Coordinates of C-alpha atoms and ligand atoms in Angstrom, one line a residue:
M1 CA 33.2 -20.8 3.1
D2 CA 31.8 -19.2 0.0
I3 CA 28.1 -18.6 0.1
A4 CA 25.3 -17.1 -2.1
V5 CA 23.0 -14.7 -0.3
V6 CA 19.5 -13.6 -1.2
W7 CA 18.4 -10.3 0.5
F8 CA 14.7 -10.4 1.0
R9 CA 12.9 -7.1 1.4
N10 CA 9.5 -6.4 -0.2
D11 CA 9.5 -9.9 -1.8
L12 CA 8.7 -12.3 1.0
R13 CA 7.9 -15.3 -1.2
T14 CA 9.6 -18.3 -2.9
I15 CA 7.4 -18.5 -6.0
D16 CA 8.1 -16.1 -8.9
H17 CA 11.4 -15.1 -7.3
Q18 CA 14.2 -14.8 -9.8
P19 CA 17.0 -13.8 -7.3
L20 CA 16.3 -17.0 -5.3
R21 CA 16.4 -19.1 -8.4
R22 CA 19.7 -17.5 -9.5
A23 CA 21.2 -18.1 -6.0
I24 CA 20.3 -21.8 -6.2
A25 CA 21.6 -22.1 -9.7
S26 CA 25.0 -20.7 -8.5
G27 CA 25.6 -24.1 -7.0
L28 CA 26.9 -22.4 -3.8
P29 CA 25.2 -22.9 -0.4
V30 CA 22.4 -20.4 -0.2
V31 CA 21.5 -18.2 2.8
G32 CA 18.4 -16.0 2.8
V33 CA 18.6 -12.8 4.9
Y34 CA 15.9 -10.6 6.3
V35 CA 16.8 -7.5 8.3
F36 CA 14.5 -5.5 10.6
D37 CA 16.1 -2.1 10.1
P38 CA 15.4 0.3 12.9
E39 CA 15.5 3.1 10.3
M40 CA 12.1 1.7 9.0
M41 CA 10.6 2.1 12.4
R42 CA 12.0 5.4 13.5
E43 CA 9.9 8.4 14.7
T44 CA 9.1 10.9 11.9
E45 CA 9.2 14.7 12.1
Y46 CA 5.5 14.5 12.8
G47 CA 5.9 12.8 16.1
F48 CA 4.7 9.3 15.1
K49 CA 6.5 6.2 13.9
K50 CA 7.2 5.6 10.2
M51 CA 5.8 2.1 10.8
E52 CA 3.2 1.1 13.4
K53 CA 2.5 -2.2 14.9
F54 CA 0.0 -3.4 12.2
R55 CA 2.5 -3.5 9.4
A56 CA 5.3 -4.7 11.7
A57 CA 3.1 -7.7 12.8
F58 CA 2.3 -8.5 9.2
I59 CA 5.9 -8.5 8.2
R60 CA 6.9 -10.7 11.2
E61 CA 4.3 -13.2 10.1
S62 CA 5.4 -13.0 6.5
V63 CA 9.0 -13.6 7.6
E64 CA 8.0 -16.6 9.7
D65 CA 6.1 -18.0 6.7
L66 CA 9.1 -17.4 4.4
R67 CA 11.4 -19.2 6.8
S68 CA 9.3 -22.3 6.6
E69 CA 9.0 -22.0 2.9
L70 CA 12.7 -21.8 2.5
E71 CA 13.3 -24.6 4.9
E72 CA 11.6 -26.9 2.4
L73 CA 14.3 -25.8 -0.1
D74 CA 17.0 -26.5 2.5
I75 CA 17.8 -22.8 2.7
P76 CA 18.2 -21.1 6.1
L77 CA 16.7 -17.7 6.6
L78 CA 18.9 -15.5 8.8
V79 CA 16.9 -12.9 10.6
R80 CA 18.5 -9.9 12.3
T81 CA 17.6 -6.5 13.8
G82 CA 20.0 -3.7 13.0
D83 CA 21.8 -1.7 10.3
P84 CA 21.8 -3.9 7.1
A85 CA 25.4 -2.8 6.3
E86 CA 26.5 -4.1 9.7
V87 CA 24.5 -7.3 9.4
F88 CA 26.0 -8.1 6.1
G89 CA 29.5 -7.0 7.1
T90 CA 29.4 -9.5 10.0
L91 CA 28.0 -12.3 7.9
N92 CA 30.7 -11.6 5.3
E93 CA 33.4 -12.1 8.0
Q94 CA 32.0 -15.5 9.1
Y95 CA 31.4 -16.7 5.5
F96 CA 32.5 -15.2 2.3
I97 CA 29.5 -13.7 0.4
K98 CA 30.5 -14.5 -3.1
C99 CA 27.3 -13.8 -4.9
F100 CA 24.5 -11.5 -3.7
Y101 CA 21.0 -11.5 -5.1
M102 CA 18.0 -9.2 -4.7
H103 CA 15.1 -7.5 -6.3
E104 CA 15.3 -3.9 -7.4
E105 CA 13.7 -1.3 -5.1
I106 CA 13.1 2.1 -6.4
G107 CA 12.6 4.1 -3.2
S108 CA 15.6 6.3 -2.3
E109 CA 15.8 5.1 1.3
E110 CA 15.9 1.5 0.1
Q111 CA 18.6 2.4 -2.5
T112 CA 20.7 4.2 0.1
A113 CA 20.6 1.1 2.4
E114 CA 21.5 -1.0 -0.6
R115 CA 24.5 1.2 -1.6
R116 CA 25.8 1.0 2.0
V117 CA 25.5 -2.8 1.9
R118 CA 27.3 -3.1 -1.4
E119 CA 30.2 -1.1 0.0
V120 CA 31.0 -3.6 2.6
L121 CA 30.8 -6.6 0.3
Q122 CA 33.1 -7.9 -2.4
A123 CA 30.4 -9.9 -4.0
K124 CA 29.1 -10.2 -7.5
V125 CA 25.8 -8.5 -7.2
S126 CA 22.7 -9.4 -9.3
I127 CA 19.5 -7.4 -9.3
D128 CA 16.2 -8.4 -10.8
H129 CA 12.8 -6.8 -11.4
G130 CA 10.0 -8.6 -9.6
H131 CA 7.4 -6.2 -8.3
N132 CA 5.3 -5.5 -11.3
L133 CA 3.2 -6.9 -14.1
Y134 CA 5.6 -5.7 -16.7
D135 CA 9.4 -5.6 -16.6
P136 CA 10.9 -2.3 -17.5
E137 CA 12.8 -3.7 -20.5
D138 CA 9.5 -5.0 -22.0
L139 CA 7.8 -1.6 -21.9
P140 CA 7.1 0.2 -25.2
F141 CA 8.7 3.4 -23.8
D142 CA 11.8 4.2 -21.7
S143 CA 11.1 3.0 -18.2
Y144 CA 12.1 6.4 -16.8
S145 CA 9.7 8.2 -19.1
V146 CA 6.2 6.9 -18.3
P147 CA 3.4 8.9 -20.0
D148 CA 1.9 11.7 -18.1
T149 CA -1.5 10.2 -17.5
F150 CA -2.7 6.7 -16.6
S151 CA -4.9 6.5 -19.6
Q152 CA -2.0 7.2 -22.0
F153 CA 0.0 4.6 -20.2
R154 CA -2.7 2.0 -20.3
K155 CA -3.3 2.6 -24.0
R156 CA 0.4 2.2 -24.8
I157 CA 0.5 -1.1 -22.9
E158 CA -2.7 -2.5 -24.5
K159 CA -2.0 -1.3 -28.0
N160 CA 1.4 -2.8 -28.0
D161 CA 0.2 -6.0 -26.5
V162 CA 3.2 -5.9 -24.1
L163 CA 4.6 -9.2 -22.9
M164 CA 3.6 -10.1 -19.4
R165 CA 6.0 -12.8 -18.4
P166 CA 4.5 -15.8 -16.6
P167 CA 5.4 -16.2 -13.0
L168 CA 8.3 -18.4 -12.2
S169 CA 7.6 -21.6 -10.4
K170 CA 8.9 -22.5 -7.0
P171 CA 12.5 -23.6 -7.3
S172 CA 13.9 -26.9 -6.3
A173 CA 16.1 -27.3 -3.2
A174 CA 19.6 -25.9 -3.1
A175 CA 22.3 -28.5 -3.9
K176 CA 24.4 -27.6 -0.9
S177 CA 23.2 -26.5 2.5
V178 CA 25.0 -24.6 5.2
E179 CA 24.5 -24.3 8.9
V180 CA 24.0 -20.7 10.1
D181 CA 22.8 -19.2 13.3
E182 CA 19.4 -18.2 11.9
G183 CA 18.3 -16.1 14.8
E184 CA 14.8 -15.7 16.3
I185 CA 12.2 -13.6 14.6
P186 CA 11.9 -10.6 17.0
S187 CA 8.6 -10.2 18.9
L188 CA 6.6 -7.0 18.4
S189 CA 7.7 -5.7 21.8
A190 CA 11.4 -6.5 21.0
L191 CA 10.9 -4.3 18.0
G192 CA 9.5 -1.5 20.2
F193 CA 5.8 -1.9 19.4
D194 CA 2.8 -2.4 21.7
E195 CA 1.2 -5.8 21.4
L196 CA -1.9 -6.0 19.2
D197 CA -5.3 -5.7 20.9
G198 CA -6.7 -8.5 18.9
P199 CA -5.9 -10.6 15.9
L200 CA -4.4 -8.8 12.9
R201 CA -7.0 -8.2 10.1
F202 CA -4.8 -10.0 7.5
R203 CA -2.3 -12.8 8.2
G204 CA 1.1 -12.3 6.6
G205 CA 3.0 -14.7 4.4
M206 CA 2.8 -16.2 0.9
S207 CA 0.7 -19.2 2.0
E208 CA -1.9 -16.8 3.5
G209 CA -1.8 -14.7 0.3
L210 CA -2.5 -17.7 -1.8
K211 CA -5.4 -18.7 0.4
R212 CA -6.9 -15.2 0.0
V213 CA -6.6 -15.6 -3.8
A214 CA -8.3 -19.0 -3.7
H215 CA -11.0 -17.6 -1.4
Y216 CA -11.8 -14.5 -3.4
F217 CA -11.6 -16.1 -6.9
F218 CA -12.6 -19.7 -6.6
E219 CA -14.3 -20.5 -3.3
T220 CA -16.6 -17.5 -3.1
D221 CA -16.6 -16.6 -6.8
Q222 CA -16.4 -12.9 -5.8
L223 CA -14.1 -12.0 -8.7
R224 CA -17.1 -12.4 -11.0
V225 CA -18.7 -9.3 -9.5
Y226 CA -15.6 -7.4 -8.4
K227 CA -16.3 -4.4 -10.6
E228 CA -19.7 -3.9 -9.0
T229 CA -18.6 -4.4 -5.4
R230 CA -15.1 -2.9 -5.3
N231 CA -16.3 0.5 -4.0
G232 CA -17.8 -1.0 -0.9
M233 CA -16.2 0.1 2.3
L234 CA -17.4 -2.4 4.9
K235 CA -17.4 -6.0 3.8
E236 CA -14.2 -8.1 3.6
D237 CA -15.1 -9.4 0.2
D238 CA -16.2 -6.1 -1.4
S239 CA -12.7 -5.9 -3.0
S240 CA -9.9 -8.4 -3.3
K241 CA -7.9 -7.3 -0.2
L242 CA -4.8 -8.5 -1.9
S243 CA -2.9 -5.3 -1.2
P244 CA -1.1 -6.4 2.0
W245 CA 0.4 -9.4 0.3
L246 CA 1.2 -7.5 -2.9
A247 CA 2.9 -4.7 -0.9
H248 CA 5.2 -7.0 0.9
G249 CA 5.7 -9.2 -2.1
C250 CA 4.2 -12.3 -0.5
L251 CA 2.4 -12.4 -3.8
S252 CA 3.7 -11.0 -7.1
P253 CA 1.1 -9.3 -9.4
R254 CA 2.0 -11.9 -12.0
M255 CA 1.0 -14.7 -9.6
V256 CA -2.3 -12.9 -9.1
M257 CA -2.8 -12.4 -12.9
D258 CA -2.0 -16.1 -13.5
E259 CA -4.9 -17.0 -11.3
V260 CA -7.1 -14.4 -13.0
R261 CA -6.4 -16.0 -16.3
R262 CA -7.1 -19.5 -14.9
Y263 CA -10.4 -18.1 -13.5
E264 CA -11.2 -16.7 -16.9
D265 CA -10.6 -20.1 -18.5
E266 CA -12.5 -22.1 -15.9
R267 CA -15.3 -19.8 -14.8
V268 CA -15.9 -16.5 -16.6
K269 CA -14.1 -13.7 -18.4
N270 CA -16.0 -10.5 -17.9
D271 CA -15.6 -6.8 -17.0
S272 CA -14.8 -7.7 -13.4
T273 CA -11.9 -9.9 -14.3
Y274 CA -10.6 -7.2 -16.6
W275 CA -11.0 -4.6 -13.8
L276 CA -8.8 -6.5 -11.4
Y277 CA -6.1 -6.3 -14.1
F278 CA -6.9 -2.6 -14.6
E279 CA -6.3 -1.9 -10.9
L280 CA -3.0 -3.8 -10.9
L281 CA -2.1 -1.7 -13.8
W282 CA -2.6 1.4 -11.7
R283 CA -0.1 -0.1 -9.3
D284 CA 2.4 -0.6 -12.1
Y285 CA 1.7 3.0 -13.2
F286 CA 2.5 4.5 -9.8
H287 CA 5.7 2.5 -9.6
L288 CA 6.7 3.9 -13.0
V289 CA 5.8 7.5 -11.9
H290 CA 8.1 7.0 -8.9
R291 CA 10.8 5.7 -11.2
R292 CA 10.5 8.8 -13.3
Y293 CA 10.2 11.4 -10.7
G294 CA 12.2 9.9 -7.8
D295 CA 12.1 12.0 -4.6
D296 CA 9.7 14.6 -6.1
L297 CA 7.1 12.2 -4.9
F298 CA 7.8 13.4 -1.3
A299 CA 7.9 17.1 -2.0
A300 CA 5.1 19.6 -0.9
S301 CA 4.9 20.6 -4.6
G302 CA 4.7 17.0 -5.8
L303 CA 5.4 16.9 -9.5
R304 CA 4.5 20.5 -10.1
D305 CA 6.9 23.4 -10.1
R306 CA 4.8 25.5 -7.7
T307 CA 3.7 24.7 -4.2
P308 CA 0.1 25.1 -3.2
P309 CA -0.4 27.1 0.0
W310 CA -0.7 24.2 2.3
D311 CA -1.5 25.0 5.9
R312 CA -0.3 23.3 9.1
D313 CA -2.7 23.3 12.0
E314 CA -2.2 20.8 14.8
T315 CA -5.8 20.9 16.0
L316 CA -7.2 20.1 12.6
E317 CA -4.5 17.5 11.9
S318 CA -5.4 15.8 15.1
A319 CA -9.1 15.9 14.4
W320 CA -8.5 14.3 11.0
M321 CA -6.1 11.6 12.3
N322 CA -8.3 10.6 15.2
G323 CA -11.6 10.6 13.3
K324 CA -13.1 13.7 15.0
T325 CA -13.9 16.0 12.2
G326 CA -17.7 15.9 12.6
Y327 CA -18.1 14.3 9.1
P328 CA -19.1 10.7 9.6
L329 CA -17.5 9.2 6.5
V330 CA -14.1 10.8 7.3
D331 CA -14.4 9.9 10.9
A332 CA -15.4 6.3 10.4
A333 CA -12.6 5.7 7.9
M334 CA -9.9 7.3 10.0
R335 CA -11.0 5.3 13.0
E336 CA -11.0 2.1 11.0
L337 CA -7.4 2.9 9.9
K338 CA -6.3 3.6 13.4
A339 CA -7.9 0.4 14.8
T340 CA -7.0 -2.0 12.0
G341 CA -4.3 -0.7 9.7
F342 CA -6.7 -0.8 6.7
M343 CA -9.1 1.4 4.8
S344 CA -10.9 0.8 1.5
N345 CA -9.9 2.6 -1.7
R346 CA -13.1 4.7 -1.7
A347 CA -12.6 5.8 1.8
R348 CA -8.9 6.6 1.2
Q349 CA -9.9 8.9 -1.6
N350 CA -12.4 10.7 0.5
V351 CA -10.2 11.3 3.5
A352 CA -7.3 12.4 1.3
S353 CA -9.6 14.8 -0.5
F354 CA -11.0 16.1 2.8
L355 CA -7.6 16.7 4.3
T356 CA -6.3 18.7 1.3
K357 CA -9.5 20.3 -0.2
N358 CA -11.7 20.9 2.9
L359 CA -9.0 21.4 5.5
G360 CA -6.4 22.8 3.1
L361 CA -3.7 21.0 5.1
D362 CA -0.3 19.8 3.8
W363 CA -0.9 16.4 2.1
R364 CA 2.4 15.1 3.4
I365 CA 1.1 14.7 6.9
G366 CA -1.7 12.6 5.6
A367 CA 0.6 10.5 3.5
A368 CA 2.9 10.1 6.5
W369 CA 0.0 9.0 8.7
F370 CA -1.1 6.5 6.1
E371 CA 2.5 5.3 5.9
S372 CA 2.7 4.7 9.6
L373 CA -0.6 2.8 9.9
L374 CA -1.3 1.0 6.6
I375 CA -0.6 -2.7 6.6
D376 CA -0.4 -2.5 2.8
Y377 CA 1.9 0.6 2.7
D378 CA 3.8 0.7 -0.6
V379 CA 5.9 3.7 -1.1
S380 CA 5.0 4.3 -4.8
S381 CA 1.3 3.6 -4.4
N382 CA 0.9 5.6 -1.3
Y383 CA 2.8 8.7 -2.3
G384 CA 1.6 8.4 -5.9
N385 CA -2.1 8.3 -4.9
W386 CA -1.7 11.1 -2.4
L387 CA -0.1 13.4 -5.0
Y388 CA -3.1 12.8 -7.3
Q389 CA -5.6 13.4 -4.5
A390 CA -3.8 16.5 -3.5
G391 CA -3.8 17.9 -7.1
V392 CA 0.0 17.9 -7.4
G393 CA 0.4 14.8 -9.7
N394 CA 1.5 15.1 -13.3
D395 CA -2.0 15.3 -14.8
A396 CA -3.7 18.5 -15.7
I397 CA -4.0 21.2 -13.1
Q398 CA -7.3 20.8 -11.3
F399 CA -9.0 21.2 -8.0
R400 CA -11.4 18.3 -7.6
A401 CA -13.0 17.8 -4.2
F402 CA -15.1 14.9 -3.1
N403 CA -18.4 15.8 -1.3
V404 CA -17.9 13.5 1.7
V405 CA -21.5 13.6 2.6
K406 CA -22.8 12.7 -0.8
Q407 CA -20.1 10.0 -1.1
A408 CA -21.3 8.4 2.1
R409 CA -24.9 8.4 0.8
D410 CA -23.8 6.9 -2.5
Y411 CA -21.5 4.2 -1.3
D412 CA -22.9 3.4 2.2
P413 CA -26.6 4.0 1.5
K414 CA -27.8 2.5 4.8
G415 CA -25.0 3.9 6.9
D416 CA -23.8 0.5 8.0
Y417 CA -20.2 1.4 7.6
L418 CA -20.7 4.6 9.5
R419 CA -22.5 2.9 12.4
T420 CA -19.9 0.2 12.5
W421 CA -17.1 2.6 13.3
L422 CA -19.0 5.4 15.1
P423 CA -20.7 3.8 18.0
E424 CA -21.9 7.2 19.3
L425 CA -24.0 7.6 16.1
R426 CA -25.5 4.1 16.1
R427 CA -29.0 5.3 17.2
V428 CA -29.1 8.2 14.7
P429 CA -32.1 7.2 12.4
G430 CA -32.0 6.7 8.7
A431 CA -30.4 9.3 6.4
R432 CA -29.7 11.6 9.4
I433 CA -26.5 9.6 9.9
F434 CA -24.9 11.3 6.9
A435 CA -25.1 14.8 8.4
P436 CA -25.9 14.3 12.1
Y437 CA -25.2 18.0 12.7
E438 CA -28.4 18.9 10.9
M439 CA -30.6 17.3 13.6
N440 CA -32.3 19.7 15.9
Y441 CA -31.8 19.4 19.6
E442 CA -34.8 17.1 20.1
G443 CA -33.6 14.8 17.4
Q444 CA -30.2 14.7 18.9
Q445 CA -31.6 13.8 22.3
A446 CA -33.8 11.1 20.9
A447 CA -30.7 9.6 19.1
G448 CA -28.7 9.8 22.3
V449 CA -26.0 12.0 20.8
V450 CA -25.5 15.7 21.5
I451 CA -23.5 17.3 18.7
G452 CA -20.5 19.1 20.1
R453 CA -20.6 16.9 23.2
H454 CA -20.8 13.2 22.3
Y455 CA -19.8 13.7 18.6
P456 CA -17.9 16.7 17.3
A457 CA -19.5 19.5 15.4
P458 CA -18.1 19.9 11.9
V459 CA -14.6 21.4 12.1
V460 CA -15.2 23.3 8.8
D461 CA -18.2 24.1 6.6
L462 CA -18.4 21.5 3.9
F463 CA -18.9 23.9 1.0
A464 CA -17.3 27.2 2.1
S465 CA -14.1 25.4 3.0
V466 CA -13.8 24.0 -0.5
E467 CA -14.4 27.4 -2.1
R468 CA -11.8 29.0 0.1
N469 CA -9.1 26.4 -0.6
K470 CA -10.0 26.2 -4.3
A471 CA -9.4 30.0 -4.7
R472 CA -6.1 29.8 -2.8
F473 CA -5.0 26.8 -4.8
L474 CA -5.8 28.2 -8.2
D475 CA -4.4 31.5 -7.3
V476 CA -0.9 30.0 -7.0
M477 CA -1.1 27.1 -9.4
K478 CA -2.8 28.6 -12.5
Ligands
FAD501 C1 -4.6 8.2 -0.6 C2 -4.4 6.8 -1.1 C3 -3.3 6.1 -0.6 C4 -3.1 4.7 -1.0 N1 -2.0 4.0 -0.4 C5 -1.8 2.8 -0.9 C6 -0.7 2.0 -0.4 O1 0.1 2.5 0.4 N2 -0.5 0.7 -0.8 C7 -1.4 0.2 -1.7 O2 -1.2 -1.0 -2.1 N3 -2.4 0.9 -2.2 C8 -2.6 2.1 -1.8 N4 -3.7 2.8 -2.3 C9 -4.5 2.2 -3.4 C10 -5.8 1.4 -2.9 O3 -6.5 2.2 -2.1 C11 -5.4 0.1 -2.3 O4 -4.5 -0.6 -3.1 C12 -6.7 -0.8 -2.2 O5 -7.7 -0.1 -1.4 C13 -6.4 -2.1 -1.5 O6 -7.5 -2.9 -1.4 P1 -7.8 -4.1 -2.3 O7 -6.6 -5.0 -2.3 O8 -9.0 -4.8 -1.8 O9 -8.0 -3.5 -3.7 P2 -8.7 -4.0 -5.1 O10 -9.7 -3.1 -5.5 O11 -9.1 -5.4 -4.9 O12 -7.5 -3.9 -6.1 C14 -6.6 -5.0 -6.4 C15 -5.1 -4.5 -6.3 O13 -4.8 -3.5 -7.2 C16 -3.9 -2.5 -6.7 N5 -4.6 -1.2 -6.6 C17 -5.9 -0.9 -6.6 N6 -6.1 0.4 -6.6 C18 -4.9 1.0 -6.7 C19 -4.4 2.3 -6.7 N7 -5.3 3.4 -6.7 N8 -3.1 2.6 -6.7 C20 -2.2 1.5 -6.7 N9 -2.6 0.2 -6.7 C21 -3.9 0.0 -6.7 C22 -3.6 -3.0 -5.3 O14 -2.4 -3.7 -5.3 C23 -4.8 -3.9 -5.0 O15 -4.5 -4.9 -4.0 C24 -4.0 4.2 -1.9 C25 -5.0 4.9 -2.4 C26 -5.2 6.2 -2.0 C27 -6.4 7.0 -2.5

């Protein structure tokens, strides 16, 4: 029997899904497919997994949600664990895959998998863009030549009033249905992960993503003040927290923008509503940087032609990863990441700066650790942001370090975030929390924490380390 197949990857939704609409329009019976590829979960050269349980759990839930969404359209979702080329090869022997639909992925690993799948099929293949605000063909420049800085990019977009296509509505049911062995959605342990210790911080799936939009925009009216609260590190509504759903395509950025526009019509249009657009534009920008530079995104030298003298030091790497550097902001953030699979943007910038500017370590281990743990991992956003923080992006050569003590004072003035994630420092009074190593012994005793025993002494000097790494960096890069 001839069938049309939609391969779902980072597009786990039914709204604003062109491939799905095309498949339905083909008139053939439609089968959706999701493959848990062991390649996505393998161990990296650094000794930890490419994907940890948080993201795996989010994807599982998203696939469950997708299955029930597709059921309403009379479309089965076949779920398998294995090599995609083998999965599709087998399916093609049972049925004949006449038409094959998917969204474009720009990562090289995704493209390699795709090429191998296409080799085993004789299908007519159709690929759409669906991950961004703007389609490549609508840009006022060649989509492989994005401008060198975000600000040039933004100006080009805004000046040219580039078309943002409205999101596509949910399609109507397929005309013909087909019986397939859909397969169980594998449990976390079947996928080789430990079970979660508690509920996942964000629930996967398009329906949950839509709920989050409704909550943040209309129910709590938080969008109104987003620009003022977005740098907060602790509270769930400080920022939109839409990244997990955007990263896995449970929501498309156009679906989000459609709701921003509705909010602007019905409630208020202000700097905050613009700022959410501005952040989504950053996301588009990093996707375009990835398109332009390809695998350079993963190189030690990044987008530069010289490589800064990155160090490798297992003791320091482990202190950073496990939140034991002696600097409370870095430690709180790294422990939050390890316990929940999430970290705010402000904290991400700080820990990335600390790894590369204070510790002088290879940024790639930091990016790989984020890749492993982040629920919202998105290849272009993760590696793109890391390159910028490491000073090897395509902007001007510079060595900009965050002062992680000052940043904590500015963005967590009462130390609530620090105390939440660092129980051993809970009794440290007032502003002492920002630099507990400055307390004398009596102070430490009174606070119930001896530095070097209950909480680590700083692994490097805050200022001397930056000076040393700056000199080394500029020596090579200038
Ligand atoms: C070192 C580092 C690594 C990062 N890795 C990722 C990643 O793997 N995946 C990811 O989605 N974001 C990544 N970011 C960007 C940013 O930290 C997160 O998107 C943001 O914290 C998610 O929270 P939010 O949805 O509440 O953001 P909001 O402030 O509410 O922003 C709204 C949306 O805009 C987009 N966005 C915001 N800031 C950025 C940015 N700097 N770059 C790209 N998109 C942005 C996200 O889709 C986000 O959901 C990284 C940032 C840094 C500094």
